[in-house]
Tab-separated table of C-alpha atoms and ligand atoms in Angstrom:
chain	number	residue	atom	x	y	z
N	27	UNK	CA	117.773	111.272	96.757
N	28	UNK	CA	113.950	110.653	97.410
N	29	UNK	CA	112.185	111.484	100.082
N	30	UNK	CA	109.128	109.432	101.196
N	31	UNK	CA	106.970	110.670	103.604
N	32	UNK	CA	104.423	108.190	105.264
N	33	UNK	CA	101.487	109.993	105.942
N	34	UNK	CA	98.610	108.450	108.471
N	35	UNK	CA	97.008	108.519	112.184
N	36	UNK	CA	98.587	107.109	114.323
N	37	UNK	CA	97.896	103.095	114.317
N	38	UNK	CA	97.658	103.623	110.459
N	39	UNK	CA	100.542	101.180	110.227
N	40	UNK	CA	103.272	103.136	108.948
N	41	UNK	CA	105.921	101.957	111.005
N	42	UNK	CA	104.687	98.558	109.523
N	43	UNK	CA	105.394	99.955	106.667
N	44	UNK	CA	108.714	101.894	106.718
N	45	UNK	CA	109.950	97.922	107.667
N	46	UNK	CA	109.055	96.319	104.624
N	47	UNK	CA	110.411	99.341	102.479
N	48	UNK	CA	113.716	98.797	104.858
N	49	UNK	CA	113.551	95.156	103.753
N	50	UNK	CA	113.687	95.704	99.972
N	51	UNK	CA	115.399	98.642	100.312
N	52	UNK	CA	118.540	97.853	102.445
N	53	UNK	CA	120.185	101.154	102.182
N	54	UNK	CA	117.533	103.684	102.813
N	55	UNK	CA	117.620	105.673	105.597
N	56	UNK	CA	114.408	106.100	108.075
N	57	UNK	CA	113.733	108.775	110.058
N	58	UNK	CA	110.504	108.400	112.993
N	59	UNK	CA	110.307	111.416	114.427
N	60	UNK	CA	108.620	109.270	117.395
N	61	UNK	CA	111.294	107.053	117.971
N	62	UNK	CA	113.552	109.908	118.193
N	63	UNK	CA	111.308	111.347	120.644
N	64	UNK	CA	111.113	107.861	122.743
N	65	UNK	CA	115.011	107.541	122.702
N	66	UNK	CA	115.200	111.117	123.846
N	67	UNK	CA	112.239	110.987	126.952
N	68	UNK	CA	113.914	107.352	127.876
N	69	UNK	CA	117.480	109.219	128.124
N	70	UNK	CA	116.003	111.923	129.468
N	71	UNK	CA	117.470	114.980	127.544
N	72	UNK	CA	116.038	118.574	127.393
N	73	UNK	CA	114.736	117.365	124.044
N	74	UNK	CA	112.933	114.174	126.163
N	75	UNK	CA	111.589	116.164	129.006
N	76	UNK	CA	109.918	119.279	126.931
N	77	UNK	CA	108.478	116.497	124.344
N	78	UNK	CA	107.122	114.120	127.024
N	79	UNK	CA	105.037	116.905	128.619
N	80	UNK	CA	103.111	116.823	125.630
N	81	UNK	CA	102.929	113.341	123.968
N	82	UNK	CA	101.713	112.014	127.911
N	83	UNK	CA	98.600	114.325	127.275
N	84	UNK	CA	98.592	113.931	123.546
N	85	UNK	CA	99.189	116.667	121.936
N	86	UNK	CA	101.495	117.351	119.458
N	87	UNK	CA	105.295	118.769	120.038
N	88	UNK	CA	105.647	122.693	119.004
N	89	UNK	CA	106.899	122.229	115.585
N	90	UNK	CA	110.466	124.052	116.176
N	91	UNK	CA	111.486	121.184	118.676
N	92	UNK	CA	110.477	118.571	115.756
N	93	UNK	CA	111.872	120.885	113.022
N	94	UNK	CA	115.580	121.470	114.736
N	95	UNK	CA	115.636	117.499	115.507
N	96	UNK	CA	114.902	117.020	111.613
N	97	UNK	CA	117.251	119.631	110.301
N	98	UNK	CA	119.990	117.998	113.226
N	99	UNK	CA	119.254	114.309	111.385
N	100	UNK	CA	119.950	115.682	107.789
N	101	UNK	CA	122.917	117.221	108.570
N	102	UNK	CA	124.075	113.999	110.361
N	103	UNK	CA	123.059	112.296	107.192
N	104	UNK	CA	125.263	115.043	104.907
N	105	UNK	CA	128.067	114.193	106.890
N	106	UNK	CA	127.924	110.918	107.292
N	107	UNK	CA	128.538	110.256	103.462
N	108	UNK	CA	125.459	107.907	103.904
N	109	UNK	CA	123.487	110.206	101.171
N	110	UNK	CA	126.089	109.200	98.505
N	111	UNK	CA	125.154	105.587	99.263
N	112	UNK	CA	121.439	106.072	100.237
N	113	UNK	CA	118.932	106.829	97.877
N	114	UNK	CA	115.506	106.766	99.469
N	115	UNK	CA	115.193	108.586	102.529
N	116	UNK	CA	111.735	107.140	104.402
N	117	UNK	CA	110.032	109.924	107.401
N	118	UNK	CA	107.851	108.582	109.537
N	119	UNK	CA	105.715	110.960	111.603
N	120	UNK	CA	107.259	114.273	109.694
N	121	UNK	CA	105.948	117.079	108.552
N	122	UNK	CA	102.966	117.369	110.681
N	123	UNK	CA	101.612	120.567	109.883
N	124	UNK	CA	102.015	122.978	107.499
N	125	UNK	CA	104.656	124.459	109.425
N	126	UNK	CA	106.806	121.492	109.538
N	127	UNK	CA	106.521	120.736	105.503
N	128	UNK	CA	107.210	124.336	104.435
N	129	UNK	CA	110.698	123.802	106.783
N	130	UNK	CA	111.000	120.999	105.051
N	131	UNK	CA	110.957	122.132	101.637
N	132	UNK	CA	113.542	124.457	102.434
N	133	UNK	CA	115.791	121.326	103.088
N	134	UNK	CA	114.087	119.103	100.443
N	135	UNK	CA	113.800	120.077	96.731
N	136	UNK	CA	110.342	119.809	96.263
N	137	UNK	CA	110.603	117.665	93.144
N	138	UNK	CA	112.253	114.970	95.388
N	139	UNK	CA	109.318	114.193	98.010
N	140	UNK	CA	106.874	111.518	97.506
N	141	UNK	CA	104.248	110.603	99.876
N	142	UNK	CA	102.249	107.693	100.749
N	143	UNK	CA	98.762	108.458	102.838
N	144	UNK	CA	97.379	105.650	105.115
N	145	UNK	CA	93.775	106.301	105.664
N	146	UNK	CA	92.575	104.913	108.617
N	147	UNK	CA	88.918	106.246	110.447
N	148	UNK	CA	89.000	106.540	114.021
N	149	UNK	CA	86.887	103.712	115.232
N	150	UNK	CA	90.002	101.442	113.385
N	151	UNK	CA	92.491	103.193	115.362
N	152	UNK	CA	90.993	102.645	118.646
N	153	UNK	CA	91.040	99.163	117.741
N	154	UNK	CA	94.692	98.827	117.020
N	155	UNK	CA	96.119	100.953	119.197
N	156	UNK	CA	94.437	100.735	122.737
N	157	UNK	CA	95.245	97.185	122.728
N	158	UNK	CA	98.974	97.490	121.714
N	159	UNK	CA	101.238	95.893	124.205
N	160	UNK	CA	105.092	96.649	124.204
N	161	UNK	CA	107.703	94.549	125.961
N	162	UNK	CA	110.036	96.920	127.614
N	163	UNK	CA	112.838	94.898	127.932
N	164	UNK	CA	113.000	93.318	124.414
N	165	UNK	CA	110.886	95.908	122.708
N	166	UNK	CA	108.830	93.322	120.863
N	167	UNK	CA	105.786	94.693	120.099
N	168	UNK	CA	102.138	92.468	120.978
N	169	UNK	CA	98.559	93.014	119.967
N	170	UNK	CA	95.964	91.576	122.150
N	171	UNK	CA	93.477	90.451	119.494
N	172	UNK	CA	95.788	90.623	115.871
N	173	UNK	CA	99.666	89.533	117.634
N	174	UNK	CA	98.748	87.558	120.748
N	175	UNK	CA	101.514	87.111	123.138
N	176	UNK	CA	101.068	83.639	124.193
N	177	UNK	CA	100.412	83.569	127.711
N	178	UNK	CA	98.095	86.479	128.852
N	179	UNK	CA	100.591	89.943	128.623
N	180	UNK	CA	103.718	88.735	129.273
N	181	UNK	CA	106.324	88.501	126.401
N	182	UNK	CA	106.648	85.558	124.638
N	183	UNK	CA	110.313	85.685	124.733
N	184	UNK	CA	111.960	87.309	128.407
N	185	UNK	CA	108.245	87.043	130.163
N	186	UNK	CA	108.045	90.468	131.141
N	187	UNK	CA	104.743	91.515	132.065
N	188	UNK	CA	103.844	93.632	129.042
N	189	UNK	CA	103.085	97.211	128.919
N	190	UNK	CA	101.230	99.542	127.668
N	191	UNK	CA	102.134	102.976	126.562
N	192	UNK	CA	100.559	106.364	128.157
N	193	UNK	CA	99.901	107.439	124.831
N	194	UNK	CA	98.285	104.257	123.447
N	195	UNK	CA	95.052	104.657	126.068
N	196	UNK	CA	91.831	105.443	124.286
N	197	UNK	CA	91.070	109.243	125.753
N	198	UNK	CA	94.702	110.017	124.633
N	199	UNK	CA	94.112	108.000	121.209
N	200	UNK	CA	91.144	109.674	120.365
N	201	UNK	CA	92.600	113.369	121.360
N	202	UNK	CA	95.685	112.382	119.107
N	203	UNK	CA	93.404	111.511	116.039
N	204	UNK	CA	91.416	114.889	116.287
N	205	UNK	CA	95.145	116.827	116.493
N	206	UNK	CA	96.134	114.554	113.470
N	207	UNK	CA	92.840	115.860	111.354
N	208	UNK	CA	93.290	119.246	112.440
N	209	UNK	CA	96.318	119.419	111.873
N	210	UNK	CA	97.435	117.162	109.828
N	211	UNK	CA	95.038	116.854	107.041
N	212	UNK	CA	95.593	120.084	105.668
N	213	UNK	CA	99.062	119.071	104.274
N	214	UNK	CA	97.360	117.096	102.146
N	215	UNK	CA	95.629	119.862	100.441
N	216	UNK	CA	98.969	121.902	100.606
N	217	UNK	CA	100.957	118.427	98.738
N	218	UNK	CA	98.187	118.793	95.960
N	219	UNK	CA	98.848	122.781	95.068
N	220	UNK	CA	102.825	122.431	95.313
N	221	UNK	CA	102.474	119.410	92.873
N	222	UNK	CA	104.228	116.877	95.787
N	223	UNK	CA	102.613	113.573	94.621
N	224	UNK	CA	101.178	111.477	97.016
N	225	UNK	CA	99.663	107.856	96.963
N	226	UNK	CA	96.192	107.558	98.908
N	227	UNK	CA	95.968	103.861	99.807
N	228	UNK	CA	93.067	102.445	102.095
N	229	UNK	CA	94.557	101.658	105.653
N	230	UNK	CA	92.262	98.737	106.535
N	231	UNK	CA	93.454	96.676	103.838
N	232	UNK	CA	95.680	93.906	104.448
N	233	UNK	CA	99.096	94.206	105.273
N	234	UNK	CA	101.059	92.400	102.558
N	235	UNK	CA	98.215	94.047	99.760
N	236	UNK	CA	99.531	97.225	101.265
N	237	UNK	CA	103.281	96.819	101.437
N	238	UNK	CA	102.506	95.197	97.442
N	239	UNK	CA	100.777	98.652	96.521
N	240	UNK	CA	103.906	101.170	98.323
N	241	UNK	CA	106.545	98.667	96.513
N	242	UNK	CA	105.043	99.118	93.323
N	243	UNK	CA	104.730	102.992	93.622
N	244	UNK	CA	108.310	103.177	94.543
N	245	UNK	CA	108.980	100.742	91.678
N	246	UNK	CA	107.866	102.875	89.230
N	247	UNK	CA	109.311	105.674	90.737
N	248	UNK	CA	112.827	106.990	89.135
N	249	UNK	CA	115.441	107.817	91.910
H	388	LIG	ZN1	110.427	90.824	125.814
């Protein structure tokens, strides 16, 4: 089993990204520690109401509550017999700290993690995030200058009137970047003296040139 770690701020496009890998890799399995977060604050759990204290001010989720909800999803995965079947194993959003990857290299052999860093500067994350739009009921997601929804921010397809996330305004966008290079950015220098290798790819490239460049990484890539 690999595991592939997409590494970037947030609007770096890894989500994007974990699709495409999805696509051409059918039986992979993809963990976003974000969308476990979502599901958890929209069902309101204990899990949803400790996390959303944080992410609605932007700051990151102590890394026990993130590391516990990984360990729970690998041993999920163990039982599940899906790690027979499924090779590549993509996280999204996990480890974010030093913290997180030295749990996770008590669950990983370290010979088996691969990473992919989307670099992104802040002035191109303002951009794509603040004007991110998400339909609530569909969950379709809109950009209001790169994915227009075609009448003014209502969804194209149930005409909702679209929304936009607490966390996706620009005072919580820009306090989420500077937690991401505070915290985040070190890991990079910890991947480099544990020997994890990791592929440094320019974030405000195209899309497709991007998906091209991870593909062929993981194409040459024995797993
Ligand atoms: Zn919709």
């Amino acid at each position: 089993m690999l595991v592939l770690i997409l590494f970037g701020p947030p609007g770096s496009g890894k989500g994007t990204q974990a699709n495409t890998i999805l696509q051409n890799y059918p039986n992979s399995i993809y963990i976003s520690t974000g969308d476990i977060l979502r599901e958890n604050i929209k069902k309101n759990t204990e899990l949803g109401k400790l996390a959303e204290n944080y992410i609605s001010k932007g700051l990151l989720v102590p890394d026990e509550v993130i590391n516990s909800m990984i360990q729970n999803k690998f041993q999920e995965i163990n039982n599940s017999n899906h790690s027979k079947n499924n090779k590549l194993l993509i996280l999204d959003g996990y480890p974010r700290s030093i913290n997180q990857l030295k749990f996770l290299l008590n669950l990983v052999p370290i010979n088996c993690i691969k990473s992919v860093y989307l670099k992104l500067n802040l002035e191109e994350v303002i951009k794509r995030i603040v004007y991110r739009r998400i339909c609530l009921k569909c969950n379709r997601i809109y950009h209001l200058i790169y994915n227009k929804p075609k009448n003014n921010e209502t969804c194209d397809i149930c005409n909702e009137k679209l929304h936009q996330r607490s966390d996706d305004k620009e005072e919580i966008v820009i306090n989420r970047y500077n937690v991401y290079m505070n915290s985040t950015l070190p890991i990079l220098q910890e991947f480099k003296e544990n020997n994890i290798s990791f592929l440094e790819i320019d974030g405000n490239q195209e899309v497709e040139k991007i998906s091209q460049t991870i593909l062929n990484y993981l194409k040459s890539t024995t797993f």
